[in-house]
Short mmCIF file of C-alpha atoms in Angstrom, two decimals:
data_model
loop_
_atom_site.label_atom_id
_atom_site.label_comp_id
_atom_site.label_asym_id
_atom_site.label_seq_id
_atom_site.Cartn_x
_atom_site.Cartn_y
_atom_site.Cartn_z
CA MET I 1 -19.56 28.98 -9.98
CA ARG I 2 -21.74 27.06 -12.46
CA LYS I 3 -25.31 26.54 -11.43
CA ASP I 4 -24.93 22.75 -11.48
CA ALA I 5 -21.51 22.71 -9.76
CA PRO I 6 -21.33 21.34 -6.22
CA ASP I 7 -20.99 23.91 -3.46
CA THR I 8 -17.61 23.16 -1.93
CA ARG I 9 -17.33 26.26 0.23
CA SER I 10 -16.99 25.55 3.92
CA LYS I 11 -20.17 25.64 5.93
CA LEU I 12 -18.20 26.26 9.13
CA HIS I 13 -18.04 29.79 10.55
CA ALA I 14 -15.11 31.80 9.19
CA ASN I 15 -13.43 32.17 12.60
CA MET I 16 -13.23 28.36 12.84
CA LEU I 17 -11.06 28.04 9.75
CA THR I 18 -8.12 29.87 11.23
CA ALA I 19 -8.38 28.93 14.86
CA PHE I 20 -5.31 29.52 17.00
CA GLY I 21 -3.60 31.31 14.08
CA THR I 22 -3.34 28.20 11.88
CA HIS I 23 -5.49 26.21 9.50
CA ARG I 24 -5.69 23.51 12.11
CA TYR I 25 -9.06 22.12 11.15
CA TYR I 26 -9.22 23.11 7.51
CA SER I 27 -7.07 22.29 4.52
CA SER I 28 -7.15 22.68 0.75
CA ASP I 29 -4.27 20.24 0.11
CA ILE I 30 -4.41 16.57 1.05
CA ALA I 31 -0.68 16.36 1.73
CA GLU I 32 -1.08 19.15 4.26
CA THR I 33 -4.05 17.31 5.71
CA CYS I 34 -1.98 14.15 6.27
CA THR I 35 0.72 16.18 8.01
CA MET I 36 -1.89 17.93 10.13
CA VAL I 37 -3.59 14.65 11.08
CA ASP I 38 -0.26 13.13 12.16
CA ARG I 39 0.50 16.18 14.25
CA LEU I 40 -2.94 16.19 15.92
CA ALA I 41 -2.65 12.48 16.60
CA GLU I 42 0.41 13.14 18.73
CA ASP I 43 -1.73 15.14 21.21
CA SER I 44 -3.27 13.44 24.20
CA ASP I 45 -6.85 13.99 22.96
CA PRO I 46 -8.06 10.55 21.76
CA PHE I 47 -10.50 12.09 19.30
CA PHE I 48 -10.46 15.00 16.83
CA ALA I 49 -12.21 16.05 13.60
CA ILE I 50 -11.40 18.25 10.61
CA GLU I 51 -13.06 19.59 7.48
CA ALA I 52 -11.19 19.68 4.16
CA ILE I 53 -12.02 20.92 0.66
CA TYR I 54 -10.05 19.64 -2.31
CA PRO I 55 -9.94 20.68 -5.99
CA ALA I 56 -11.01 18.50 -8.90
CA GLY I 57 -8.78 15.56 -9.67
CA PHE I 58 -6.88 15.48 -6.40
CA GLU I 59 -5.04 12.33 -5.44
CA THR I 60 -2.33 11.33 -3.04
CA THR I 61 0.08 8.48 -2.46
CA ARG I 62 -0.83 5.53 -0.28
CA HIS I 63 -0.78 6.37 3.43
CA SER I 64 -2.23 5.27 6.73
CA HIS I 65 -3.06 6.78 10.13
CA ASP I 66 -2.51 5.57 13.68
CA ARG I 67 -6.21 6.16 14.38
CA GLY I 68 -9.43 4.87 12.93
CA GLN I 69 -11.01 7.33 10.50
CA VAL I 70 -14.60 8.15 9.51
CA THR I 71 -14.84 10.39 6.44
CA PHE I 72 -18.14 11.91 5.46
CA VAL I 73 -18.36 13.18 1.84
CA ARG I 74 -20.49 16.28 1.98
CA ASP I 75 -20.10 17.28 -1.67
CA GLY I 76 -18.67 15.48 -4.70
CA MET I 77 -17.54 11.85 -4.82
CA MET I 78 -14.43 10.08 -3.58
CA SER I 79 -12.97 6.68 -4.31
CA LEU I 80 -10.75 4.87 -1.88
CA VAL I 81 -8.13 2.38 -3.05
CA THR I 82 -6.75 -0.19 -0.60
CA ASP I 83 -4.59 -3.24 -1.10
CA ASP I 84 -7.55 -5.55 -1.64
CA GLN I 85 -10.44 -3.40 -2.90
CA THR I 86 -11.57 -0.14 -4.46
CA LEU I 87 -14.53 1.61 -2.86
CA ILE I 88 -16.77 4.42 -4.08
CA VAL I 89 -17.98 6.95 -1.49
CA PRO I 90 -20.76 9.11 -3.02
CA ALA I 91 -21.95 12.43 -1.64
CA ARG I 92 -23.92 12.19 1.62
CA HIS I 93 -22.23 8.87 2.40
CA ALA I 94 -19.25 8.04 4.58
CA VAL I 95 -16.48 5.47 4.87
CA TRP I 96 -14.85 3.83 7.86
CA VAL I 97 -11.07 3.25 7.54
CA PRO I 98 -9.46 1.22 10.34
CA ALA I 99 -6.22 2.36 11.95
CA HIS I 100 -3.03 1.46 10.05
CA MET I 101 -5.04 0.59 6.92
CA SER I 102 -3.08 1.66 3.82
CA HIS I 103 -5.38 3.67 1.53
CA GLN I 104 -5.34 6.15 -1.33
CA PRO I 105 -8.21 8.63 -1.78
CA LEU I 106 -8.99 9.87 -5.32
CA ALA I 107 -11.60 12.24 -6.77
CA GLN I 108 -12.76 13.27 -10.25
CA GLY I 109 -14.38 16.56 -9.23
CA HIS I 110 -14.37 19.01 -6.35
CA VAL I 111 -14.96 17.28 -3.05
CA CYS I 112 -15.61 18.44 0.50
CA VAL I 113 -15.11 15.94 3.33
CA MET I 114 -15.44 15.99 7.09
CA SER I 115 -13.29 13.44 8.91
CA ALA I 116 -13.19 12.25 12.48
CA TYR I 117 -10.18 10.35 13.87
CA ALA I 118 -10.54 8.09 16.91
CA ALA I 119 -7.94 6.31 19.02
CA ARG I 120 -8.35 2.54 19.34
CA GLU I 121 -9.70 2.79 22.89
CA CYS I 122 -12.56 5.00 21.61
CA TRP I 123 -13.90 2.96 18.72
CA GLY I 124 -12.23 -0.39 19.16
CA ASP I 125 -15.50 -2.23 18.39
CA LEU I 126 -15.58 -1.10 14.77
CA PRO I 127 -14.60 -3.62 12.04
CA GLY I 128 -11.06 -4.19 10.84
CA THR I 129 -12.03 -3.61 7.19
CA CYS I 130 -13.13 -0.52 5.25
CA GLN I 131 -16.90 -0.02 5.04
CA VAL I 132 -19.06 2.51 3.17
CA PHE I 133 -22.30 3.50 4.85
CA GLN I 134 -25.25 5.74 4.18
CA ALA I 135 -25.02 8.78 6.44
CA SER I 136 -28.12 9.99 8.23
CA ASP I 137 -29.04 13.69 8.46
CA MET I 138 -27.38 13.70 11.90
CA LEU I 139 -23.82 12.84 10.86
CA GLU I 140 -22.79 16.20 9.35
CA PRO I 141 -24.12 18.41 12.20
CA LEU I 142 -22.56 16.02 14.76
CA ILE I 143 -19.10 16.35 13.20
CA LYS I 144 -19.50 20.12 12.87
CA ARG I 145 -20.44 20.39 16.53
CA VAL I 146 -17.44 18.27 17.53
CA ILE I 147 -15.17 20.60 15.60
CA ALA I 148 -16.82 23.62 17.20
CA CYS I 149 -16.28 22.15 20.68
CA GLN I 150 -12.62 21.52 19.86
CA LEU I 151 -12.08 25.08 18.70
CA THR I 152 -13.63 26.54 21.84
CA ARG I 153 -11.90 23.99 24.08
CA ASP I 154 -15.30 22.79 25.30
CA ASP I 155 -14.71 19.16 26.28
CA GLY I 156 -17.40 18.80 28.95
CA PRO I 157 -20.39 16.42 29.13
CA ILE I 158 -21.96 17.80 25.93
CA TYR I 159 -18.78 16.91 24.04
CA ASP I 160 -18.82 13.40 25.51
CA ALA I 161 -22.45 13.00 24.43
CA LEU I 162 -21.62 14.12 20.90
CA LEU I 163 -18.89 11.48 20.62
CA LEU I 164 -21.28 8.83 21.86
CA LEU I 165 -23.93 9.83 19.29
CA LEU I 166 -21.31 9.93 16.53
CA HIS I 167 -20.17 6.43 17.42
CA GLN I 168 -23.75 5.15 17.32
CA GLU I 169 -24.31 6.77 13.92
CA VAL I 170 -21.33 4.90 12.49
CA ILE I 171 -22.36 1.59 14.11
CA ARG I 172 -26.03 1.69 13.16
CA SER I 173 -26.01 3.27 9.69
CA PRO I 174 -26.87 0.98 6.75
CA LYS I 175 -23.80 -0.38 5.02
CA LEU I 176 -23.41 -0.26 1.23
CA ALA I 177 -21.62 -2.73 -1.07
CA THR I 178 -19.93 -0.02 -3.18
CA GLY I 179 -16.58 -1.78 -3.39
CA THR I 180 -14.98 -4.20 -5.81
CA PRO I 181 -12.15 -6.58 -4.88
CA MET I 182 -8.64 -5.97 -6.24
CA PRO I 183 -6.25 -8.84 -7.02
CA SER I 184 -2.71 -9.48 -5.79
CA ASP I 185 -1.47 -10.84 -9.13
CA PRO I 186 0.19 -7.85 -10.91
CA ARG I 187 -1.07 -8.86 -14.34
CA LEU I 188 -4.65 -9.18 -13.18
CA ARG I 189 -4.43 -5.98 -11.13
CA ARG I 190 -3.33 -4.11 -14.26
CA VAL I 191 -6.42 -5.40 -16.07
CA CYS I 192 -8.72 -4.51 -13.15
CA GLU I 193 -7.32 -0.97 -12.83
CA ARG I 194 -7.82 -0.50 -16.60
CA VAL I 195 -11.44 -1.63 -16.37
CA LEU I 196 -12.12 0.77 -13.48
CA ARG I 197 -10.66 3.67 -15.48
CA CYS I 198 -12.50 2.79 -18.67
CA PRO I 199 -15.42 0.36 -18.05
CA THR I 200 -16.56 0.20 -21.67
CA MET I 201 -13.24 -1.50 -22.61
CA ALA I 202 -14.31 -4.49 -20.51
CA GLN I 203 -16.63 -5.67 -23.29
CA ASN I 204 -13.59 -6.96 -25.22
CA LYS I 205 -12.28 -9.74 -22.99
CA GLU I 206 -9.52 -10.77 -25.40
CA GLU I 207 -8.15 -7.22 -25.61
CA MET I 208 -8.12 -6.87 -21.82
CA ALA I 209 -6.19 -10.16 -21.53
CA ARG I 210 -3.57 -8.84 -23.96
CA TYR I 211 -3.39 -5.63 -21.91
CA GLY I 212 -2.42 -7.79 -18.94
CA ASN I 213 0.17 -9.69 -21.02
CA MET I 214 -1.60 -13.02 -20.69
CA SER I 215 -4.02 -15.26 -22.52
CA SER I 216 -7.76 -15.08 -22.07
CA ARG I 217 -7.71 -18.55 -20.53
CA THR I 218 -5.04 -17.51 -17.99
CA MET I 219 -7.04 -14.37 -17.10
CA THR I 220 -10.16 -16.47 -16.57
CA ARG I 221 -8.26 -18.86 -14.31
CA LEU I 222 -6.84 -15.94 -12.29
CA PHE I 223 -10.27 -14.41 -11.72
CA ARG I 224 -11.45 -17.76 -10.41
CA SER I 225 -8.45 -18.29 -8.16
CA GLU I 226 -8.31 -14.71 -6.81
CA PHE I 227 -12.05 -13.97 -6.42
CA ASN I 228 -13.97 -17.17 -7.14
CA VAL I 229 -15.99 -15.24 -9.75
CA THR I 230 -15.99 -15.03 -13.52
CA TYR I 231 -14.55 -12.12 -15.48
CA SER I 232 -18.09 -10.97 -16.35
CA GLU I 233 -19.19 -11.08 -12.70
CA TRP I 234 -16.23 -8.92 -11.60
CA VAL I 235 -16.84 -6.48 -14.44
CA GLN I 236 -20.49 -6.10 -13.44
CA GLN I 237 -19.42 -5.01 -9.96
CA ALA I 238 -16.91 -2.59 -11.48
CA LEU I 239 -19.68 -1.12 -13.65
CA ILE I 240 -21.62 -0.38 -10.46
CA LEU I 241 -18.75 1.85 -9.28
CA SER I 242 -18.67 3.67 -12.60
CA ALA I 243 -22.45 4.07 -12.57
CA ILE I 244 -22.46 5.62 -9.11
CA GLY I 245 -19.79 8.07 -10.21
CA LEU I 246 -21.86 9.18 -13.21
CA LEU I 247 -25.07 9.42 -11.17
CA VAL I 248 -23.44 11.56 -8.49
CA ARG I 249 -22.13 13.90 -11.20
CA GLY I 250 -25.71 14.50 -12.40
CA PHE I 251 -26.13 12.21 -15.40
CA PRO I 252 -29.67 10.77 -15.76
CA VAL I 253 -30.23 7.05 -15.23
CA SER I 254 -31.00 6.49 -18.92
CA HIS I 255 -27.68 8.07 -19.97
CA VAL I 256 -25.75 5.99 -17.45
CA ALA I 257 -27.45 2.78 -18.59
CA TYR I 258 -26.59 3.31 -22.27
CA GLU I 259 -23.08 4.59 -21.41
CA LEU I 260 -22.30 1.31 -19.67
CA GLY I 261 -23.65 -0.86 -22.49
CA TYR I 262 -27.14 -1.74 -21.24
CA THR I 263 -29.88 -1.98 -23.85
CA SER I 264 -32.50 -0.40 -21.58
CA PRO I 265 -32.64 1.68 -18.38
CA SER I 266 -34.89 -0.96 -16.79
CA ALA I 267 -32.27 -3.73 -17.25
CA PHE I 268 -29.62 -1.49 -15.75
CA THR I 269 -31.89 -0.49 -12.83
CA ALA I 270 -32.69 -4.15 -12.07
CA MET I 271 -28.99 -5.05 -12.00
CA PHE I 272 -28.17 -2.02 -9.84
CA LYS I 273 -30.89 -2.76 -7.27
CA ARG I 274 -29.88 -6.42 -7.13
CA ARG I 275 -26.25 -5.49 -6.38
CA ILE I 276 -26.63 -2.41 -4.16
CA GLY I 277 -30.11 -2.85 -2.71
CA GLN I 278 -31.12 0.64 -3.76
CA SER I 279 -32.45 2.30 -6.90
CA PRO I 280 -29.91 4.25 -8.98
CA SER I 281 -32.08 7.31 -8.62
CA ASN I 282 -31.18 7.37 -4.91
CA PHE I 283 -27.64 8.34 -5.90
CA ALA I 284 -28.57 10.96 -8.48
CA ARG I 285 -27.57 14.51 -7.60
CA PRO I 286 -30.59 16.86 -7.45
CA HIS I 287 -30.65 19.42 -10.24
#
C-alpha cells in the first residue's frame, strides 16, 4: 500500500467480519451490500448497521431502501446522485438518505463506509431530503459499538442508549451545502453531468450548449427556469464539488485553485468559504 493511500482495511475485529458464518455486516461489493440490506430489513429489528469497503471506481445502478440510511465515510470520498441533486460526501463526513429515496453512490478511489439503517418509527423526525453533515469524533465509535452489540446479540439498555446517542449525533451535527441541483430537462441534465465530470469545460458556455443540442440562449433560459440561477452561478457550485474531491485526494489548495481556473488561491478560498462556510484546508487530507 502506498504511503499516501487511504487505509481501507476494516477496523472491526476479525471475528466480526464473518459472524454467524456469513459476511453479514461486511461487504466488498455494493451489489452484495444492497442484497444484504434488503434481507436484513426483512427482520423484525427496526435498526441495524454494517461496514463496507469498496474498490476504486465502484458504482451501482439507482436503488432505494425501505429504511432511512445514515452513511459515514471513514476513508475516501463518495458522491451521491439523486433525481434532483448530486452531493459530495468527503471523508469524516456522513450523509442522511431518507427511506425510498432513489440514489446512486459513486467513488473515484477506495472508500470505506459505515451505514446505519433505521425504520421509520425510529428516526421519523429526520428530514425528507438528503443531507450531508460533518461527523463528530463520536459517530464512528458509536456505529462500531452498535455493530458489535448486534453481533453479540446484546440488545439491552446499553444498546438502546447507543441508538439514542446516534440519533442525536445525526440531528445535531452541522449540515454542509455540498450538493448541486440537477435539472429535469434531459438536454440541461446532459450539460450538467458533463460539467460535473469535467469542470474545466464549463468555461466555454457555447460549447456546452452545443453538447446539450441547444443554443446558448435556450440553455440560459433553462437554467433560469429550472434553478432560478445563471449558468455561471450553477457552475460555481459544481466547481465546489470538484474542489472538495481534489482536496480529499490530497492536492494542495493552490493546485486546486489553479486547476479550476482561479487566478489566485486567495480568490478560490474566498469563494469556497462563502459557499461552504469552511476553509478548503478543512477538507484537505493530512499527509
